[in-house]
Amino acid sequence: MTASDALPLTGDRPAAGPEATAGAHRFPPGFLWGAATAAYQIEGAVAEDGRTPSIWDTFSRTPGKVFEGHTGEVAVDHYRRFREDVRLMADLGLSAYRFSVSWPRVQPSGRGPAVQKGLDFYRRLVDELLAHSIQPVATLYHWDLPQHLEDAGGWPERATAERFAEYAGIVADALGDRVGRFTTLNEPWCSAFLGYGSGVHAPGRTDPVAALRAAHHLNLGHGLAVQALRAGLPAGAEVSVSLNLHQLRPLTAAPEDLEAVRRIDAVGNRVWLGPMLSGAYPEDLLADTAHLTDWSFVRPGDPAAIHQPLDWVGINYYMPNVVSAVRDGDGSAQHDGHGNSAHSPWPGADAVAFHQPPGERTAMGWSVDPSGLYDLLGRMTRDYPGLPMLITENGAAYEDAVGPDGTVDDPARTAYVRAHLEALHRAIADGADVRGYFLWSLMDNFEWAYGYAKRFGAVYVDYATQRRTPKASAQWYARVARSGELPADPV
C-alpha cells in the first residue's frame, strides 16, 4: 500500500451502510480507526543519531517541573522497538496511526539541512506501517521545539514560524511519497498558553504577552507550513491541524457567567479558529487583551498567510469546562484541568473561574462527559459547514495494574471510549462530517508534567522491562476497529 491508496478524506463520502447487528451502531465505510502518540512521549533515544535537546528535554530535567523528575530520555524506547509496536497496531486492527515527527531529531538546530539518520527513522516507521496496511498520519509539531530555537526566543519570535515552514518542507520532501496525511500543529493552545503563560509546560515561561505572541506565531507557522507542505507534497495529499477546542458551559444562565464563556471561547478557541478558518482574529479577543498588548506583532498579510485551505480539522476532546464569573474568592484558574500554577493560561480572562462538575472523573481529575464531544462537533458543523473532521485524540487515564494472570482489566476505560464513540456516532447521524477516530494513546508513556504517573494507553507498558501488554480495552477497541461497528451490548 502507498500513500495514494489511502481513501481521501475530502469530497463526497458514501452513506453509512445498514447496521449489521440489531441495535449496533455502524460507522460509515472508510472510517479510520486509529491510535495516536507523540515523539517525545514514546521515542526515547534523545541523544542518538544527531538529535539535540528539545524544550521538553530541558524542562523535564529542571528540578520541580515534572513529577518525581521523570524525563523522556528512555520513554517507552519506541525508537528501537517501533517494529514491535507496529505489529501491536496491526494486531489491534488499526487502519491508521497518528505519530509526530521530532523536530530536533530531523533538524537539530531548527535551521539548516536535515540529519538523514533522523529522517531515516521516520522512513522506516512509515514503511513498516504501510507493510501492515496501516495508514500513517504525520504531525509535524507535538510540542518538542528544538532548544536552540527557544534560546533564540522561541514561539514568541516571528523567526520561529519561518523556521517551522522550512522544517515542514524538509519533512514533506522526505515522507511525501508515502504519507498521505499531514497535520501541522497539535494543540497550539497548550504550546502557547501552558508553555508561555502558566508555565506548567515547556519551556515554562510565565508571561501573558509572550503567550499571545506565541499564539500568533504558532498560527503564522501553521499557515506557512501549509504552504510549504502544498509545495512539496504530491497532488491529493491532505493537510490539517489538530486543535484542543474547549467545550464551554456556564455555571448558571446569569449574564456574567455567559460573559465568562465568551471570554474563554475567545482565548481558548477563536484565537485559532478565527485566523485559521476565517482569516481574522476576533475583535472581542483583541479588546479583551488590549491592556496587555496592541497586537502590533500581527503584520500586514499575516491573516492571509494563516488562512490556508485545509482538507480537514483534527479535534482533540477529553472533557468540557464549566466557567463562571469570579465570585467571593474563586481562583481564576481553578479546575481548568491544565495543572497548578500561580499564573493563568487565560490572558484577558482574569475574572473567570473554572468549576469541577459533579460526576465521574478520570485519574487526571477530568470529568467524564461524552455529551461535550457531541456538542462540540455540532458547533463546528454549524459554524463551518462542509468542513470534514477527524477525532485526533480522545481517551482517559486510569489507575491500571497487571493482574495475577498477567492481564490488565480496565473496564472504566472501555466504558469511557464506548460512551464517546456513541456520542460521535450520534453526531455523525445528525450531520457532523467526522471521518475517523484516534484513541489517545496507543500505549502508556511519558505524560508531560505528570511523568509516568498517568496511564492513558490502550497497551500497558512495564517501564522497568518495556514489556507491552494490551489491556482489555485494547481488545475491545480492536473488535470495534475491525468491524466498523459499535456493538449494542453494554460493556
CSV table of C-alpha atoms in Angstrom, one decimal:
chain,number,residue,atom,x,y,z
A,1,MET,CA,0.0,0.0,0.0
A,2,THR,CA,1.2,3.5,-0.8
A,3,ALA,CA,0.1,6.9,0.2
A,4,SER,CA,-2.0,7.1,-2.9
A,5,ASP,CA,-4.0,4.1,-1.8
A,6,ALA,CA,-5.4,6.0,1.2
A,7,LEU,CA,-9.1,6.8,1.0
A,8,PRO,CA,-9.4,10.6,0.6
A,9,LEU,CA,-11.0,12.4,3.5
A,10,THR,CA,-12.2,15.2,1.2
A,11,GLY,CA,-15.0,15.2,-1.3
A,12,ASP,CA,-18.2,13.2,-1.2
A,13,ARG,CA,-18.4,10.2,1.1
A,14,PRO,CA,-20.5,7.1,0.8
A,15,ALA,CA,-23.5,7.0,3.0
A,16,ALA,CA,-23.4,4.9,6.1
A,17,GLY,CA,-24.4,1.3,5.4
A,18,PRO,CA,-27.2,-0.6,7.2
A,19,GLU,CA,-26.5,-1.8,10.7
A,20,ALA,CA,-25.1,-5.3,10.6
A,21,THR,CA,-26.3,-6.2,14.1
A,22,ALA,CA,-29.7,-5.2,15.6
A,23,GLY,CA,-29.1,-2.2,17.9
A,24,ALA,CA,-25.5,-1.8,16.9
A,25,HIS,CA,-24.0,1.5,15.6
A,26,ARG,CA,-22.4,1.1,12.2
A,27,PHE,CA,-19.8,3.8,11.2
A,28,PRO,CA,-19.5,5.0,7.6
A,29,PRO,CA,-17.5,2.9,5.1
A,30,GLY,CA,-13.8,4.0,5.0
A,31,PHE,CA,-14.0,5.4,8.6
A,32,LEU,CA,-10.5,5.5,10.0
A,33,TRP,CA,-9.8,3.6,13.3
A,34,GLY,CA,-6.5,4.6,14.8
A,35,ALA,CA,-4.5,5.5,17.8
A,36,ALA,CA,-2.1,8.4,18.4
A,37,THR,CA,1.2,9.1,20.1
A,38,ALA,CA,3.8,11.9,20.3
A,39,ALA,CA,7.5,11.7,19.6
A,40,TYR,CA,8.9,12.9,23.0
A,41,GLN,CA,6.4,10.8,24.9
A,42,ILE,CA,7.5,7.5,23.3
A,43,GLU,CA,10.7,7.5,21.4
A,44,GLY,CA,13.5,7.8,23.9
A,45,ALA,CA,17.0,7.8,22.3
A,46,VAL,CA,17.2,11.6,23.0
A,47,ALA,CA,20.9,11.9,22.2
A,48,GLU,CA,21.2,9.4,19.3
A,49,ASP,CA,21.9,9.8,15.6
A,50,GLY,CA,22.3,13.6,15.9
A,51,ARG,CA,19.3,14.5,17.9
A,52,THR,CA,19.7,17.5,20.1
A,53,PRO,CA,17.7,18.6,23.2
A,54,SER,CA,14.1,19.9,22.8
A,55,ILE,CA,12.4,22.2,25.2
A,56,TRP,CA,10.9,19.2,26.8
A,57,ASP,CA,14.3,17.6,27.4
A,58,THR,CA,15.4,20.9,29.2
A,59,PHE,CA,12.1,21.3,31.1
A,60,SER,CA,11.9,17.7,32.3
A,61,ARG,CA,15.5,18.0,33.6
A,62,THR,CA,14.7,21.1,35.6
A,63,PRO,CA,14.0,20.3,39.2
A,64,GLY,CA,10.4,20.6,40.3
A,65,LYS,CA,8.9,20.8,36.8
A,66,VAL,CA,7.9,17.2,36.2
A,67,PHE,CA,6.6,14.6,38.6
A,68,GLU,CA,9.5,12.9,40.5
A,69,GLY,CA,12.0,14.3,38.0
A,70,HIS,CA,10.8,11.9,35.2
A,71,THR,CA,12.1,12.6,31.7
A,72,GLY,CA,11.6,11.2,28.2
A,73,GLU,CA,15.2,10.1,28.0
A,74,VAL,CA,14.1,6.5,27.6
A,75,ALA,CA,10.3,6.8,27.5
A,76,VAL,CA,9.0,3.5,26.0
A,77,ASP,CA,12.0,3.0,23.7
A,78,HIS,CA,9.9,3.3,20.6
A,79,TYR,CA,13.0,4.4,18.6
A,80,ARG,CA,14.3,0.9,18.9
A,81,ARG,CA,11.1,-1.0,19.3
A,82,PHE,CA,9.0,0.6,16.5
A,83,ARG,CA,8.6,-2.7,14.6
A,84,GLU,CA,7.2,-4.4,17.7
A,85,ASP,CA,4.9,-1.5,18.2
A,86,VAL,CA,3.6,-1.6,14.6
A,87,ARG,CA,2.9,-5.3,15.0
A,88,LEU,CA,0.8,-4.4,18.1
A,89,MET,CA,-1.1,-1.9,16.0
A,90,ALA,CA,-1.8,-4.5,13.3
A,91,ASP,CA,-2.9,-7.0,16.0
A,92,LEU,CA,-5.4,-4.3,17.3
A,93,GLY,CA,-6.9,-3.9,13.8
A,94,LEU,CA,-5.9,-0.3,13.4
A,95,SER,CA,-6.3,1.2,10.0
A,96,ALA,CA,-4.4,4.4,10.8
A,97,TYR,CA,-1.7,5.6,13.2
A,98,ARG,CA,-1.1,9.2,14.1
A,99,PHE,CA,2.5,9.9,15.1
A,100,SER,CA,4.6,13.0,15.5
A,101,VAL,CA,8.0,13.8,13.9
A,102,SER,CA,10.6,15.1,16.4
A,103,TRP,CA,11.9,18.4,15.1
A,104,PRO,CA,15.3,18.2,16.9
A,105,ARG,CA,15.8,14.7,15.5
A,106,VAL,CA,15.3,15.9,12.0
A,107,GLN,CA,16.8,19.4,12.2
A,108,PRO,CA,18.7,19.6,15.4
A,109,SER,CA,19.3,23.3,15.5
A,110,GLY,CA,15.9,24.2,14.0
A,111,ARG,CA,17.6,25.5,10.9
A,112,GLY,CA,19.8,24.3,8.1
A,113,PRO,CA,20.0,20.9,6.5
A,114,ALA,CA,18.3,17.8,7.9
A,115,VAL,CA,20.0,14.9,9.6
A,116,GLN,CA,19.4,11.9,7.3
A,117,LYS,CA,19.6,9.4,10.2
A,118,GLY,CA,16.7,11.2,11.8
A,119,LEU,CA,14.6,11.2,8.6
A,120,ASP,CA,15.6,7.6,8.0
A,121,PHE,CA,13.9,6.6,11.3
A,122,TYR,CA,10.6,8.0,10.1
A,123,ARG,CA,11.0,6.5,6.7
A,124,ARG,CA,11.5,3.0,8.3
A,125,LEU,CA,8.5,3.6,10.6
A,126,VAL,CA,6.2,4.6,7.7
A,127,ASP,CA,7.4,1.7,5.6
A,128,GLU,CA,6.6,-0.7,8.4
A,129,LEU,CA,3.1,0.9,8.8
A,130,LEU,CA,2.4,0.6,5.1
A,131,ALA,CA,3.6,-3.0,5.1
A,132,HIS,CA,0.9,-3.8,7.7
A,133,SER,CA,-1.8,-1.8,5.8
A,134,ILE,CA,-1.8,0.9,8.4
A,135,GLN,CA,-2.2,4.5,7.0
A,136,PRO,CA,0.3,6.9,8.5
A,137,VAL,CA,-0.9,10.4,9.7
A,138,ALA,CA,2.2,12.6,10.5
A,139,THR,CA,2.1,15.5,12.9
A,140,LEU,CA,4.9,18.0,12.4
A,141,TYR,CA,4.8,19.6,15.8
A,142,HIS,CA,3.8,18.0,19.1
A,143,TRP,CA,5.5,20.4,21.4
A,144,ASP,CA,9.2,19.5,21.1
A,145,LEU,CA,10.7,22.7,19.9
A,146,PRO,CA,14.5,22.5,19.4
A,147,GLN,CA,16.1,24.1,22.4
A,148,HIS,CA,18.3,26.1,20.0
A,149,LEU,CA,15.2,28.0,18.8
A,150,GLU,CA,13.9,28.6,22.3
A,151,ASP,CA,17.3,30.0,23.2
A,152,ALA,CA,16.7,32.5,20.3
A,153,GLY,CA,13.3,33.5,21.7
A,154,GLY,CA,11.0,30.5,20.9
A,155,TRP,CA,7.5,30.8,19.6
A,156,PRO,CA,7.1,34.5,20.8
A,157,GLU,CA,9.5,35.3,18.0
A,158,ARG,CA,8.5,35.5,14.3
A,159,ALA,CA,11.6,33.7,13.2
A,160,THR,CA,10.4,30.5,14.8
A,161,ALA,CA,7.3,30.4,12.5
A,162,GLU,CA,9.6,30.9,9.5
A,163,ARG,CA,11.9,28.1,10.6
A,164,PHE,CA,8.9,25.9,11.1
A,165,ALA,CA,7.9,26.3,7.5
A,166,GLU,CA,11.4,25.3,6.4
A,167,TYR,CA,11.2,22.2,8.6
A,168,ALA,CA,7.8,21.4,7.1
A,169,GLY,CA,9.3,21.4,3.7
A,170,ILE,CA,12.1,19.0,4.7
A,171,VAL,CA,9.6,16.5,6.1
A,172,ALA,CA,7.3,16.8,3.0
A,173,ASP,CA,10.3,16.1,0.7
A,174,ALA,CA,11.3,13.1,2.8
A,175,LEU,CA,7.9,11.5,3.6
A,176,GLY,CA,5.5,12.9,1.0
A,177,ASP,CA,5.9,9.9,-1.3
A,178,ARG,CA,4.5,7.6,1.4
A,179,VAL,CA,2.5,9.7,3.8
A,180,GLY,CA,-0.9,11.0,2.5
A,181,ARG,CA,-2.0,13.0,5.6
A,182,PHE,CA,-0.1,15.7,7.5
A,183,THR,CA,-1.0,17.8,10.5
A,184,THR,CA,0.9,21.0,11.1
A,185,LEU,CA,0.4,21.6,14.9
A,186,ASN,CA,-1.0,19.6,17.7
A,187,GLU,CA,-2.9,21.6,20.3
A,188,PRO,CA,-1.2,25.0,19.8
A,189,TRP,CA,-3.2,26.3,22.7
A,190,CYS,CA,-1.1,24.2,25.0
A,191,SER,CA,2.1,25.3,23.3
A,192,ALA,CA,1.3,29.0,23.7
A,193,PHE,CA,-0.6,29.3,26.9
A,194,LEU,CA,0.7,26.4,29.0
A,195,GLY,CA,4.2,26.9,27.8
A,196,TYR,CA,4.5,30.7,27.9
A,197,GLY,CA,1.5,31.7,30.1
A,198,SER,CA,1.1,29.4,33.1
A,199,GLY,CA,4.5,27.7,32.7
A,200,VAL,CA,3.3,24.2,33.5
A,201,HIS,CA,4.5,23.0,30.1
A,202,ALA,CA,7.9,23.6,28.4
A,203,PRO,CA,9.6,26.0,28.2
A,204,GLY,CA,8.0,27.0,31.5
A,205,ARG,CA,7.7,30.8,30.9
A,206,THR,CA,5.0,32.9,32.6
A,207,ASP,CA,4.4,36.0,30.6
A,208,PRO,CA,0.9,36.6,29.2
A,209,VAL,CA,2.2,38.9,26.4
A,210,ALA,CA,4.7,36.2,25.3
A,211,ALA,CA,1.9,33.7,25.3
A,212,LEU,CA,-0.2,35.9,23.0
A,213,ARG,CA,2.8,36.5,20.8
A,214,ALA,CA,3.4,32.7,20.7
A,215,ALA,CA,-0.2,32.1,19.8
A,216,HIS,CA,0.1,34.4,16.8
A,217,HIS,CA,3.4,32.9,15.6
A,218,LEU,CA,2.0,29.4,16.0
A,219,ASN,CA,-0.9,30.5,13.8
A,220,LEU,CA,1.6,32.0,11.3
A,221,GLY,CA,3.8,28.9,11.5
A,222,HIS,CA,0.8,26.8,10.7
A,223,GLY,CA,-0.1,28.9,7.6
A,224,LEU,CA,3.4,29.0,6.3
A,225,ALA,CA,3.8,25.3,6.9
A,226,VAL,CA,0.6,24.5,5.0
A,227,GLN,CA,2.1,26.4,2.1
A,228,ALA,CA,5.4,24.5,2.3
A,229,LEU,CA,3.5,21.2,2.5
A,230,ARG,CA,1.4,22.0,-0.5
A,231,ALA,CA,4.5,22.9,-2.5
A,232,GLY,CA,6.3,19.7,-1.5
A,233,LEU,CA,3.6,17.1,-1.4
A,234,PRO,CA,2.0,15.3,-4.4
A,235,ALA,CA,-1.5,16.1,-5.5
A,236,GLY,CA,-4.1,14.5,-3.3
A,237,ALA,CA,-2.1,14.7,-0.1
A,238,GLU,CA,-4.2,16.1,2.8
A,239,VAL,CA,-3.1,18.9,5.2
A,240,SER,CA,-4.7,19.7,8.5
A,241,VAL,CA,-4.3,20.9,12.1
A,242,SER,CA,-5.3,19.4,15.4
A,243,LEU,CA,-6.9,21.7,18.0
A,244,ASN,CA,-7.9,21.0,21.6
A,245,LEU,CA,-11.1,23.1,21.4
A,246,HIS,CA,-12.8,23.8,24.7
A,247,GLN,CA,-16.4,22.9,25.0
A,248,LEU,CA,-17.7,25.5,27.4
A,249,ARG,CA,-20.7,25.6,29.7
A,250,PRO,CA,-21.8,28.5,32.0
A,251,LEU,CA,-22.2,27.7,35.7
A,252,THR,CA,-25.5,29.5,35.6
A,253,ALA,CA,-27.6,31.4,33.0
A,254,ALA,CA,-26.6,34.7,34.6
A,255,PRO,CA,-25.2,37.3,32.2
A,256,GLU,CA,-21.9,37.4,33.9
A,257,ASP,CA,-21.4,33.7,33.5
A,258,LEU,CA,-22.3,33.9,29.8
A,259,GLU,CA,-19.7,36.6,29.6
A,260,ALA,CA,-17.2,34.2,31.2
A,261,VAL,CA,-18.0,31.7,28.4
A,262,ARG,CA,-17.4,34.3,25.8
A,263,ARG,CA,-14.0,35.3,27.2
A,264,ILE,CA,-12.7,31.7,27.4
A,265,ASP,CA,-14.1,30.9,24.0
A,266,ALA,CA,-12.1,33.9,22.6
A,267,VAL,CA,-8.8,32.9,24.0
A,268,GLY,CA,-9.3,29.2,24.0
A,269,ASN,CA,-11.0,28.5,20.7
A,270,ARG,CA,-11.5,31.5,18.4
A,271,VAL,CA,-7.8,32.6,18.7
A,272,TRP,CA,-7.2,29.6,16.4
A,273,LEU,CA,-10.5,29.2,14.5
A,274,GLY,CA,-10.7,32.9,13.6
A,275,PRO,CA,-7.4,33.3,11.7
A,276,MET,CA,-7.1,29.7,10.5
A,277,LEU,CA,-10.7,29.2,9.2
A,278,SER,CA,-12.0,32.7,8.7
A,279,GLY,CA,-8.9,34.9,8.1
A,280,ALA,CA,-9.1,37.2,11.1
A,281,TYR,CA,-8.6,37.4,14.8
A,282,PRO,CA,-11.9,38.0,16.7
A,283,GLU,CA,-12.4,41.6,17.6
A,284,ASP,CA,-13.5,40.7,21.2
A,285,LEU,CA,-10.3,38.9,21.8
A,286,LEU,CA,-8.3,41.9,20.8
A,287,ALA,CA,-10.4,44.1,23.1
A,288,ASP,CA,-10.1,41.6,26.0
A,289,THR,CA,-6.3,41.7,25.8
A,290,ALA,CA,-5.8,45.4,24.8
A,291,HIS,CA,-4.5,46.1,28.3
A,292,LEU,CA,-1.7,43.6,27.7
A,293,THR,CA,-0.8,44.2,24.0
A,294,ASP,CA,-1.7,46.2,21.0
A,295,TRP,CA,-1.1,43.1,18.8
A,296,SER,CA,1.3,45.0,16.7
A,297,PHE,CA,3.2,41.8,16.1
A,298,VAL,CA,0.5,40.9,13.6
A,299,ARG,CA,1.9,42.3,10.4
A,300,PRO,CA,0.0,43.1,7.2
A,301,GLY,CA,-0.5,40.0,5.3
A,302,ASP,CA,-0.3,37.6,8.3
A,303,PRO,CA,-4.0,36.8,8.4
A,304,ALA,CA,-4.0,35.8,4.7
A,305,ALA,CA,-0.9,33.7,5.3
A,306,ILE,CA,-2.6,31.9,8.2
A,307,HIS,CA,-5.9,31.4,6.4
A,308,GLN,CA,-4.9,28.5,4.2
A,309,PRO,CA,-7.3,25.9,2.8
A,310,LEU,CA,-7.4,22.7,4.9
A,311,ASP,CA,-8.6,19.3,3.9
A,312,TRP,CA,-10.0,18.6,7.4
A,313,VAL,CA,-9.5,19.7,11.0
A,314,GLY,CA,-8.5,17.4,13.9
A,315,ILE,CA,-10.5,17.7,17.1
A,316,ASN,CA,-8.9,16.6,20.4
A,317,TYR,CA,-11.5,16.2,23.1
A,318,TYR,CA,-11.3,15.0,26.7
A,319,MET,CA,-13.8,16.9,28.8
A,320,PRO,CA,-16.0,20.1,28.9
A,321,ASN,CA,-15.2,23.1,31.0
A,322,VAL,CA,-17.7,24.8,33.4
A,323,VAL,CA,-17.0,28.5,33.9
A,324,SER,CA,-18.4,31.5,35.7
A,325,ALA,CA,-17.5,35.0,36.7
A,326,VAL,CA,-15.3,35.0,39.8
A,327,ARG,CA,-17.3,35.2,43.0
A,328,ASP,CA,-16.1,35.7,46.6
A,329,GLY,CA,-12.5,34.4,46.3
A,330,ASP,CA,-12.8,32.0,43.5
A,331,GLY,CA,-9.5,31.4,41.8
A,332,SER,CA,-9.3,32.4,38.2
A,333,ALA,CA,-7.9,29.1,37.0
A,334,GLN,CA,-9.4,26.6,39.5
A,335,HIS,CA,-10.3,23.2,38.0
A,336,ASP,CA,-9.4,24.1,34.4
A,337,GLY,CA,-7.7,20.7,34.1
A,338,HIS,CA,-4.3,22.1,33.0
A,339,GLY,CA,-2.1,21.8,36.1
A,340,ASN,CA,-1.4,24.1,39.0
A,341,SER,CA,0.2,27.4,38.6
A,342,ALA,CA,0.1,30.8,40.2
A,343,HIS,CA,0.0,32.2,36.6
A,344,SER,CA,-3.1,31.9,34.5
A,345,PRO,CA,-3.1,30.4,31.0
A,346,TRP,CA,-6.0,32.6,30.1
A,347,PRO,CA,-4.8,36.1,29.3
A,348,GLY,CA,-7.7,38.6,29.2
A,349,ALA,CA,-9.9,36.3,31.4
A,350,ASP,CA,-8.7,37.0,34.9
A,351,ALA,CA,-12.3,37.5,36.0
A,352,VAL,CA,-13.3,33.9,35.1
A,353,ALA,CA,-13.4,30.9,37.4
A,354,PHE,CA,-13.4,27.2,36.4
A,355,HIS,CA,-15.5,24.7,38.3
A,356,GLN,CA,-15.4,20.9,38.6
A,357,PRO,CA,-18.7,19.4,37.6
A,358,PRO,CA,-20.2,16.6,39.6
A,359,GLY,CA,-20.0,13.0,38.5
A,360,GLU,CA,-17.4,10.5,37.4
A,361,ARG,CA,-13.7,11.6,36.9
A,362,THR,CA,-10.6,10.0,35.4
A,363,ALA,CA,-7.3,9.7,37.1
A,364,MET,CA,-6.5,13.1,35.8
A,365,GLY,CA,-9.4,14.5,37.7
A,366,TRP,CA,-11.2,15.3,34.4
A,367,SER,CA,-14.9,14.8,34.2
A,368,VAL,CA,-16.3,12.0,32.0
A,369,ASP,CA,-18.9,13.7,29.8
A,370,PRO,CA,-19.3,12.5,26.2
A,371,SER,CA,-22.1,14.9,25.6
A,372,GLY,CA,-19.4,17.6,25.4
A,373,LEU,CA,-18.0,15.9,22.3
A,374,TYR,CA,-21.4,15.8,20.7
A,375,ASP,CA,-22.0,19.5,21.4
A,376,LEU,CA,-18.5,20.5,20.1
A,377,LEU,CA,-19.0,18.6,16.9
A,378,GLY,CA,-22.4,20.2,16.5
A,379,ARG,CA,-20.9,23.7,16.9
A,380,MET,CA,-18.1,23.0,14.4
A,381,THR,CA,-20.7,21.7,11.9
A,382,ARG,CA,-22.9,24.8,12.3
A,383,ASP,CA,-20.0,27.3,12.2
A,384,TYR,CA,-18.0,25.7,9.4
A,385,PRO,CA,-20.4,23.7,7.2
A,386,GLY,CA,-18.8,21.3,4.8
A,387,LEU,CA,-15.5,21.1,6.7
A,388,PRO,CA,-14.5,17.4,7.4
A,389,MET,CA,-13.2,16.5,10.8
A,390,LEU,CA,-11.2,13.7,12.5
A,391,ILE,CA,-11.2,13.0,16.2
A,392,THR,CA,-7.4,13.0,16.5
A,393,GLU,CA,-7.3,12.5,20.3
A,394,ASN,CA,-9.8,11.1,22.8
A,395,GLY,CA,-9.1,8.8,25.8
A,396,ALA,CA,-8.7,8.6,29.5
A,397,ALA,CA,-6.1,7.9,32.2
A,398,TYR,CA,-6.9,5.4,34.9
A,399,GLU,CA,-5.0,3.5,37.6
A,400,ASP,CA,-4.2,0.4,35.7
A,401,ALA,CA,-2.3,-2.6,37.0
A,402,VAL,CA,-1.3,-6.1,35.8
A,403,GLY,CA,-3.4,-8.8,37.4
A,404,PRO,CA,-2.1,-12.1,38.8
A,405,ASP,CA,-2.9,-13.8,35.4
A,406,GLY,CA,-0.8,-11.2,33.5
A,407,THR,CA,-3.8,-9.4,32.1
A,408,VAL,CA,-4.8,-5.7,32.5
A,409,ASP,CA,-8.5,-5.3,33.1
A,410,ASP,CA,-9.6,-1.7,32.6
A,411,PRO,CA,-13.4,-1.6,32.4
A,412,ALA,CA,-13.6,2.2,33.1
A,413,ARG,CA,-11.5,3.0,30.0
A,414,THR,CA,-13.7,0.7,27.8
A,415,ALA,CA,-16.8,2.4,29.2
A,416,TYR,CA,-15.2,5.8,28.5
A,417,VAL,CA,-14.3,5.1,24.9
A,418,ARG,CA,-17.6,3.4,24.2
A,419,ALA,CA,-19.6,6.3,25.5
A,420,HIS,CA,-17.6,8.8,23.4
A,421,LEU,CA,-18.0,6.6,20.3
A,422,GLU,CA,-21.7,6.6,20.9
A,423,ALA,CA,-21.7,10.4,21.1
A,424,LEU,CA,-19.6,10.5,18.0
A,425,HIS,CA,-21.9,8.2,16.1
A,426,ARG,CA,-24.9,10.4,17.1
A,427,ALA,CA,-23.1,13.5,15.9
A,428,ILE,CA,-22.4,11.8,12.5
A,429,ALA,CA,-26.1,10.8,12.3
A,430,ASP,CA,-27.0,14.4,12.9
A,431,GLY,CA,-24.8,15.7,10.2
A,432,ALA,CA,-21.2,16.1,11.5
A,433,ASP,CA,-18.7,15.1,8.8
A,434,VAL,CA,-16.3,13.1,11.0
A,435,ARG,CA,-14.2,10.6,9.2
A,436,GLY,CA,-12.0,8.9,11.8
A,437,TYR,CA,-11.3,8.4,15.4
A,438,PHE,CA,-7.8,8.2,17.0
A,439,LEU,CA,-7.6,6.8,20.5
A,440,TRP,CA,-5.2,8.5,22.9
A,441,SER,CA,-3.0,6.8,23.4
A,442,LEU,CA,-1.6,3.7,21.7
A,443,MET,CA,0.3,2.8,24.9
A,444,ASP,CA,1.3,4.2,28.3
A,445,ASN,CA,4.1,6.8,28.0
A,446,PHE,CA,5.6,9.9,29.4
A,447,GLU,CA,2.6,12.1,30.2
A,448,TRP,CA,4.3,15.5,30.1
A,449,ALA,CA,4.4,17.2,33.6
A,450,TYR,CA,2.8,14.1,35.1
A,451,GLY,CA,5.8,12.0,34.1
A,452,TYR,CA,5.0,8.3,34.2
A,453,ALA,CA,2.3,8.6,36.9
A,454,LYS,CA,-0.7,8.7,34.5
A,455,ARG,CA,-1.5,5.9,32.1
A,456,PHE,CA,-3.6,6.7,29.0
A,457,GLY,CA,-2.6,3.7,26.9
A,458,ALA,CA,-4.6,1.0,25.3
A,459,VAL,CA,-1.4,-1.0,25.8
A,460,TYR,CA,0.1,-1.3,29.3
A,461,VAL,CA,3.9,-0.7,29.4
A,462,ASP,CA,6.0,-2.0,32.3
A,463,TYR,CA,8.6,0.8,32.3
A,464,ALA,CA,11.3,-1.4,34.0
A,465,THR,CA,11.2,-4.1,31.3
A,466,GLN,CA,9.5,-2.2,28.4
A,467,ARG,CA,7.1,-5.2,28.1
A,468,ARG,CA,3.9,-4.3,26.3
A,469,THR,CA,0.6,-5.9,27.4
A,470,PRO,CA,-2.7,-4.9,25.5
A,471,LYS,CA,-5.3,-4.0,28.1
A,472,ALA,CA,-8.9,-5.3,28.0
A,473,SER,CA,-9.9,-2.0,26.5
A,474,ALA,CA,-7.5,-2.6,23.6
A,475,GLN,CA,-9.0,-5.9,22.8
A,476,TRP,CA,-12.5,-4.3,22.9
A,477,TYR,CA,-11.3,-1.5,20.6
A,478,ALA,CA,-9.8,-4.0,18.2
A,479,ARG,CA,-13.2,-5.6,17.7
A,480,VAL,CA,-14.8,-2.2,17.0
A,481,ALA,CA,-12.0,-1.2,14.6
A,482,ARG,CA,-12.1,-4.5,12.7
A,483,SER,CA,-15.9,-4.5,12.3
A,484,GLY,CA,-16.5,-0.7,12.0
A,485,GLU,CA,-19.4,-1.3,14.4
A,486,LEU,CA,-20.1,-0.3,18.0
A,487,PRO,CA,-21.9,-3.3,19.4
A,488,ALA,CA,-25.2,-2.9,21.1
A,489,ASP,CA,-24.2,-5.0,24.1
A,490,PRO,CA,-23.1,-2.9,27.1
A,491,VAL,CA,-19.6,-3.1,28.4
